[in-house]
mmCIF file of C-alpha atoms in Angstrom:
data_model
loop_
_atom_site.group_PDB
_atom_site.id
_atom_site.type_symbol
_atom_site.label_atom_id
_atom_site.label_comp_id
_atom_site.label_asym_id
_atom_site.label_seq_id
_atom_site.Cartn_x
_atom_site.Cartn_y
_atom_site.Cartn_z
ATOM 1 C CA ASP P 1 37.842 82.473 150.482
ATOM 2 C CA THR P 2 38.191 86.005 151.808
ATOM 3 C CA GLU P 3 35.572 85.103 154.970
ATOM 4 C CA VAL P 4 35.504 85.075 158.778
ATOM 5 C CA THR P 5 32.351 83.356 159.710
ATOM 6 C CA GLN P 6 30.827 83.610 163.364
ATOM 7 C CA THR P 7 28.424 81.492 164.895
ATOM 8 C CA PRO P 8 26.054 81.914 166.460
ATOM 9 C CA LYS P 9 24.839 85.170 164.885
ATOM 10 C CA HIS P 10 22.247 85.886 167.718
ATOM 11 C CA LEU P 11 22.650 84.632 171.101
ATOM 12 C CA VAL P 12 20.640 85.301 174.623
ATOM 13 C CA MET P 13 21.904 83.582 177.430
ATOM 14 C CA GLY P 14 20.800 83.580 181.522
ATOM 15 C CA MET P 15 23.727 84.820 183.596
ATOM 16 C CA THR P 16 24.215 81.541 185.177
ATOM 17 C CA ASN P 17 24.537 79.854 181.724
ATOM 18 C CA LYS P 18 27.920 78.402 179.835
ATOM 19 C CA LYS P 19 27.728 79.083 176.303
ATOM 20 C CA SER P 20 30.617 79.117 173.562
ATOM 21 C CA LEU P 21 30.808 81.784 170.409
ATOM 22 C CA LYS P 22 33.053 80.101 167.302
ATOM 23 C CA CYS P 23 35.106 82.014 164.731
ATOM 24 C CA GLU P 24 36.782 79.995 161.470
ATOM 25 C CA GLN P 25 38.630 81.253 158.808
ATOM 26 C CA HIS P 26 40.522 79.247 155.815
ATOM 27 C CA MET P 27 42.673 82.002 154.918
ATOM 28 C CA GLY P 28 46.253 80.823 156.935
ATOM 29 C CA HIS P 29 45.978 83.615 158.906
ATOM 30 C CA ARG P 30 48.262 82.977 162.050
ATOM 31 C CA ALA P 31 46.939 85.806 164.290
ATOM 32 C CA MET P 32 42.980 86.018 165.328
ATOM 33 C CA TYR P 33 40.951 88.412 167.246
ATOM 34 C CA TRP P 34 38.314 88.663 169.601
ATOM 35 C CA TYR P 35 36.782 92.173 169.850
ATOM 36 C CA LYS P 36 33.991 93.370 172.469
ATOM 37 C CA GLN P 37 31.914 96.295 170.365
ATOM 38 C CA LYS P 38 29.063 97.812 172.507
ATOM 39 C CA ALA P 39 26.576 100.417 170.595
ATOM 40 C CA LYS P 40 28.296 103.471 168.940
ATOM 41 C CA LYS P 41 31.647 102.900 170.516
ATOM 42 C CA PRO P 42 34.761 101.062 168.413
ATOM 43 C CA PRO P 43 35.805 97.824 168.923
ATOM 44 C CA GLU P 44 37.802 96.903 171.881
ATOM 45 C CA LEU P 45 40.306 94.741 171.821
ATOM 46 C CA MET P 46 40.112 91.562 173.974
ATOM 47 C CA PHE P 47 42.057 88.555 173.184
ATOM 48 C CA VAL P 48 45.013 87.944 170.671
ATOM 49 C CA TYR P 49 45.998 84.911 169.628
ATOM 50 C CA SER P 50 49.219 84.605 167.579
ATOM 51 C CA TYR P 51 50.254 81.228 166.051
ATOM 52 C CA GLU P 52 47.821 79.456 168.563
ATOM 53 C CA LYS P 53 49.547 81.079 171.639
ATOM 54 C CA LEU P 54 47.440 83.669 173.386
ATOM 55 C CA SER P 55 49.574 86.712 173.057
ATOM 56 C CA ILE P 56 47.692 89.528 174.235
ATOM 57 C CA ASN P 57 44.988 89.184 177.129
ATOM 58 C CA GLU P 58 43.622 92.720 177.650
ATOM 59 C CA SER P 59 42.945 92.218 181.056
ATOM 60 C CA VAL P 60 39.431 90.648 180.191
ATOM 61 C CA PRO P 61 37.567 89.189 183.518
ATOM 62 C CA SER P 62 37.928 85.261 183.821
ATOM 63 C CA ARG P 63 34.187 84.756 182.998
ATOM 64 C CA PHE P 64 35.465 85.167 179.234
ATOM 65 C CA SER P 65 37.848 82.008 178.059
ATOM 66 C CA PRO P 66 39.233 82.231 174.521
ATOM 67 C CA GLU P 67 40.547 78.535 173.394
ATOM 68 C CA CYS P 68 42.254 78.354 169.623
ATOM 69 C CA PRO P 69 42.135 74.734 169.427
ATOM 70 C CA ASN P 70 44.022 75.702 165.679
ATOM 71 C CA SER P 71 45.158 77.677 163.486
ATOM 72 C CA SER P 72 41.735 78.213 161.868
ATOM 73 C CA LEU P 73 39.295 78.537 164.692
ATOM 74 C CA LEU P 74 39.045 79.937 167.311
ATOM 75 C CA ASN P 75 36.558 79.994 170.455
ATOM 76 C CA LEU P 76 34.775 81.785 173.137
ATOM 77 C CA HIS P 77 33.767 80.303 176.122
ATOM 78 C CA LEU P 78 31.131 82.299 178.212
ATOM 79 C CA HIS P 79 30.102 81.669 182.058
ATOM 80 C CA ALA P 80 28.742 83.458 184.477
ATOM 81 C CA LEU P 81 28.144 86.833 182.332
ATOM 82 C CA GLN P 82 26.410 89.828 183.623
ATOM 83 C CA PRO P 83 24.026 91.930 181.709
ATOM 84 C CA GLU P 84 26.525 94.641 181.138
ATOM 85 C CA ASP P 85 28.713 92.026 178.918
ATOM 86 C CA SER P 86 25.527 92.352 176.509
ATOM 87 C CA ALA P 87 27.413 93.217 172.902
ATOM 88 C CA LEU P 88 28.427 92.528 169.446
ATOM 89 C CA TYR P 89 31.809 90.018 169.759
ATOM 90 C CA LEU P 90 34.036 90.670 166.747
ATOM 91 C CA CYS P 91 36.103 88.098 165.602
ATOM 92 C CA ALA P 92 39.025 88.673 163.360
ATOM 93 C CA SER P 93 42.292 87.561 161.731
ATOM 94 C CA ARG P 94 45.127 88.549 160.426
ATOM 95 C CA ARG P 95 48.252 87.702 158.134
ATOM 96 C CA ARG P 96 51.281 87.157 160.847
ATOM 97 C CA GLY P 97 54.573 88.257 159.389
ATOM 98 C CA GLU P 98 56.478 91.244 157.137
ATOM 99 C CA ASN P 99 54.075 93.971 156.639
ATOM 100 C CA THR P 100 51.287 92.500 158.172
ATOM 101 C CA GLY P 101 48.016 94.506 157.332
ATOM 102 C CA GLU P 102 44.736 94.221 157.289
ATOM 103 C CA LEU P 103 42.007 92.462 159.888
ATOM 104 C CA PHE P 104 39.627 90.420 158.396
ATOM 105 C CA PHE P 105 36.273 90.487 160.170
ATOM 106 C CA GLY P 106 33.589 88.800 160.734
ATOM 107 C CA GLU P 107 30.029 89.553 161.064
ATOM 108 C CA GLY P 108 29.665 89.573 164.580
ATOM 109 C CA SER P 109 27.970 87.153 167.164
ATOM 110 C CA ARG P 110 25.058 89.462 169.046
ATOM 111 C CA LEU P 111 25.423 88.498 172.810
ATOM 112 C CA THR P 112 22.072 89.579 175.152
ATOM 113 C CA VAL P 113 22.728 88.747 178.892
ATOM 114 C CA LEU P 114 19.888 88.200 180.958
ATOM 115 C CA GLY S 1 49.448 102.241 175.581
ATOM 116 C CA GLU S 2 48.931 103.452 172.487
ATOM 117 C CA ASN S 3 45.283 105.726 172.295
ATOM 118 C CA VAL S 4 43.840 106.795 169.260
ATOM 119 C CA GLU S 5 41.762 110.330 169.170
ATOM 120 C CA GLN S 6 39.140 110.901 166.197
ATOM 121 C CA HIS S 7 37.382 114.057 165.091
ATOM 122 C CA PRO S 8 34.514 114.186 164.258
ATOM 123 C CA SER S 9 31.904 112.120 166.084
ATOM 124 C CA THR S 10 29.430 113.042 163.379
ATOM 125 C CA LEU S 11 29.793 114.150 160.028
ATOM 126 C CA SER S 12 27.137 115.312 157.692
ATOM 127 C CA VAL S 13 27.729 116.512 154.192
ATOM 128 C CA GLN S 14 25.946 117.073 150.572
ATOM 129 C CA GLU S 15 26.029 114.274 148.455
ATOM 130 C CA GLY S 16 28.590 115.366 145.600
ATOM 131 C CA ASP S 17 31.019 116.690 148.731
ATOM 132 C CA SER S 18 33.959 115.954 150.251
ATOM 133 C CA ALA S 19 34.592 114.192 153.963
ATOM 134 C CA VAL S 20 37.496 114.497 156.025
ATOM 135 C CA ILE S 21 37.698 112.741 159.107
ATOM 136 C CA LYS S 22 40.957 113.615 160.885
ATOM 137 C CA CYS S 23 43.074 111.083 163.751
ATOM 138 C CA THR S 24 45.686 111.507 166.211
ATOM 139 C CA TYR S 25 47.911 108.626 167.704
ATOM 140 C CA SER S 26 49.806 108.928 170.985
ATOM 141 C CA ASP S 27 52.812 105.928 170.353
ATOM 142 C CA SER S 28 55.299 107.135 168.209
ATOM 143 C CA ALA S 29 56.714 103.660 167.694
ATOM 144 C CA SER S 30 53.347 103.390 165.654
ATOM 145 C CA ASN S 31 53.827 102.114 161.904
ATOM 146 C CA TYR S 32 50.356 101.050 160.190
ATOM 147 C CA PHE S 33 47.308 103.164 160.473
ATOM 148 C CA PRO S 34 44.166 101.720 158.817
ATOM 149 C CA TRP S 35 41.091 103.012 157.905
ATOM 150 C CA TYR S 36 37.500 101.042 158.384
ATOM 151 C CA LYS S 37 34.159 101.355 157.158
ATOM 152 C CA GLN S 38 31.454 99.808 158.838
ATOM 153 C CA GLU S 39 28.149 99.286 158.021
ATOM 154 C CA LEU S 40 25.032 98.691 160.299
ATOM 155 C CA GLY S 41 25.011 95.012 161.217
ATOM 156 C CA LYS S 42 28.236 93.869 159.518
ATOM 157 C CA GLY S 43 32.031 94.143 160.727
ATOM 158 C CA PRO S 44 34.294 96.488 160.223
ATOM 159 C CA GLN S 45 35.997 96.286 156.588
ATOM 160 C CA LEU S 46 39.456 98.016 155.506
ATOM 161 C CA ILE S 47 38.693 100.638 152.885
ATOM 162 C CA ILE S 48 42.612 101.909 152.974
ATOM 163 C CA ASP S 49 45.757 101.956 154.907
ATOM 164 C CA ILE S 50 48.868 103.898 155.294
ATOM 165 C CA ARG S 51 52.309 102.918 156.394
ATOM 166 C CA SER S 52 54.462 104.851 157.987
ATOM 167 C CA ASN S 53 57.247 104.932 155.166
ATOM 168 C CA VAL S 54 54.335 107.101 153.068
ATOM 169 C CA GLY S 55 52.989 110.457 153.300
ATOM 170 C CA GLU S 56 49.965 110.030 151.324
ATOM 171 C CA LYS S 57 48.116 107.159 149.533
ATOM 172 C CA LYS S 58 45.350 107.214 146.844
ATOM 173 C CA ASP S 59 42.330 104.664 145.691
ATOM 174 C CA GLN S 60 39.480 106.359 143.504
ATOM 175 C CA ARG S 61 37.658 108.562 145.428
ATOM 176 C CA ILE S 62 39.699 107.702 149.060
ATOM 177 C CA ALA S 63 42.841 108.987 150.065
ATOM 178 C CA VAL S 64 44.775 108.846 153.509
ATOM 179 C CA THR S 65 47.458 111.498 154.460
ATOM 180 C CA LEU S 66 50.100 110.934 157.831
ATOM 181 C CA ASN S 67 52.132 113.409 159.249
ATOM 182 C CA LYS S 68 54.271 111.749 161.571
ATOM 183 C CA THR S 69 56.096 114.461 162.922
ATOM 184 C CA ALA S 70 52.596 115.629 164.168
ATOM 185 C CA LYS S 71 51.497 112.072 164.815
ATOM 186 C CA HIS S 72 48.023 112.427 163.080
ATOM 187 C CA PHE S 73 46.730 110.906 160.253
ATOM 188 C CA SER S 74 43.339 111.702 157.882
ATOM 189 C CA LEU S 75 40.428 110.140 155.582
ATOM 190 C CA HIS S 76 39.378 112.118 152.857
ATOM 191 C CA ILE S 77 36.509 111.010 150.602
ATOM 192 C CA THR S 78 35.799 113.158 147.448
ATOM 193 C CA GLU S 79 32.379 112.858 145.486
ATOM 194 C CA THR S 80 30.560 111.444 148.438
ATOM 195 C CA GLN S 81 28.160 109.268 147.487
ATOM 196 C CA PRO S 82 24.516 107.795 149.993
ATOM 197 C CA GLU S 83 26.633 104.520 149.823
ATOM 198 C CA ASP S 84 29.442 106.138 151.476
ATOM 199 C CA SER S 85 27.034 106.622 154.854
ATOM 200 C CA ALA S 86 28.471 104.537 157.874
ATOM 201 C CA VAL S 87 31.182 104.591 160.815
ATOM 202 C CA TYR S 88 34.164 104.903 159.658
ATOM 203 C CA PHE S 89 37.225 103.872 162.668
ATOM 204 C CA CYS S 90 40.471 104.753 162.247
ATOM 205 C CA ALA S 91 43.110 102.546 163.693
ATOM 206 C CA ALA S 92 47.014 102.621 164.942
ATOM 207 C CA ASN S 93 49.552 99.577 165.044
ATOM 208 C CA SER S 94 52.834 99.798 167.132
ATOM 209 C CA LYS S 95 55.674 97.594 166.071
ATOM 210 C CA THR S 96 56.310 97.268 169.506
ATOM 211 C CA SER S 97 53.286 95.862 170.438
ATOM 212 C CA TYR S 98 53.011 93.977 166.784
ATOM 213 C CA ASP S 99 49.552 92.187 167.258
ATOM 214 C CA LYS S 100 47.948 94.865 168.933
ATOM 215 C CA VAL S 101 45.432 96.905 167.174
ATOM 216 C CA ILE S 102 43.904 100.089 168.599
ATOM 217 C CA PHE S 103 40.924 101.781 167.046
ATOM 218 C CA GLY S 104 39.971 105.089 166.979
ATOM 219 C CA PRO S 105 36.212 106.241 168.697
ATOM 220 C CA GLY S 106 34.724 106.378 164.940
ATOM 221 C CA THR S 107 32.860 108.891 162.983
ATOM 222 C CA SER S 108 29.283 108.645 162.164
ATOM 223 C CA LEU S 109 29.141 110.159 158.159
ATOM 224 C CA SER S 110 25.857 110.743 157.160
ATOM 225 C CA VAL S 111 25.704 111.661 153.072
ATOM 226 C CA ILE S 112 22.326 113.331 152.199
ATOM 227 C CA PRO S 113 21.138 112.277 148.638
#
């Protein structure tokens, strides 16, 4: 199983809503990532969890709240978002340790904030 | 922090021709350089990678070269096919920030049949 599964695939929310994006992997990877991608732009790093602890927060606004309940799951909680937060949110996982390498990406959750 | 530049931003080639995409990185501690292909509606997928102790790596029609002194690396695709049309991203990973993988701005490749 070499898949990263993201749900939902599409999400539309208002600026006062609270919603969550979910990501799951069963490859035994101990690093999990959230990236944000706008149209015609590269993935932009948001958060990294390493061994279920937050290791990188790229100065992301607090209206995005990550959570890593266990080594297979990664959530991104969304609250009071702005229309400019509309984007494709990509989850990725990566093996941790010597010669760490490839990021395995999910297909993304396309978020629209009205 | 790490910065990755990539050129060209768009590239159009005839089927069967070669395509070359070039990247430069800023962090001299970078030691891992992957290339990702992203097709419409999908997440990026690794196509080839190279580590700093190697100058060149090849996998069938795809090759990557690394010049550590100049801090640049390149992707070469030979005998291009229409299914090679996609957006290609280079990336770099610094050994001083182990988990951080930073992407270049991307190259949109179109292969014309």
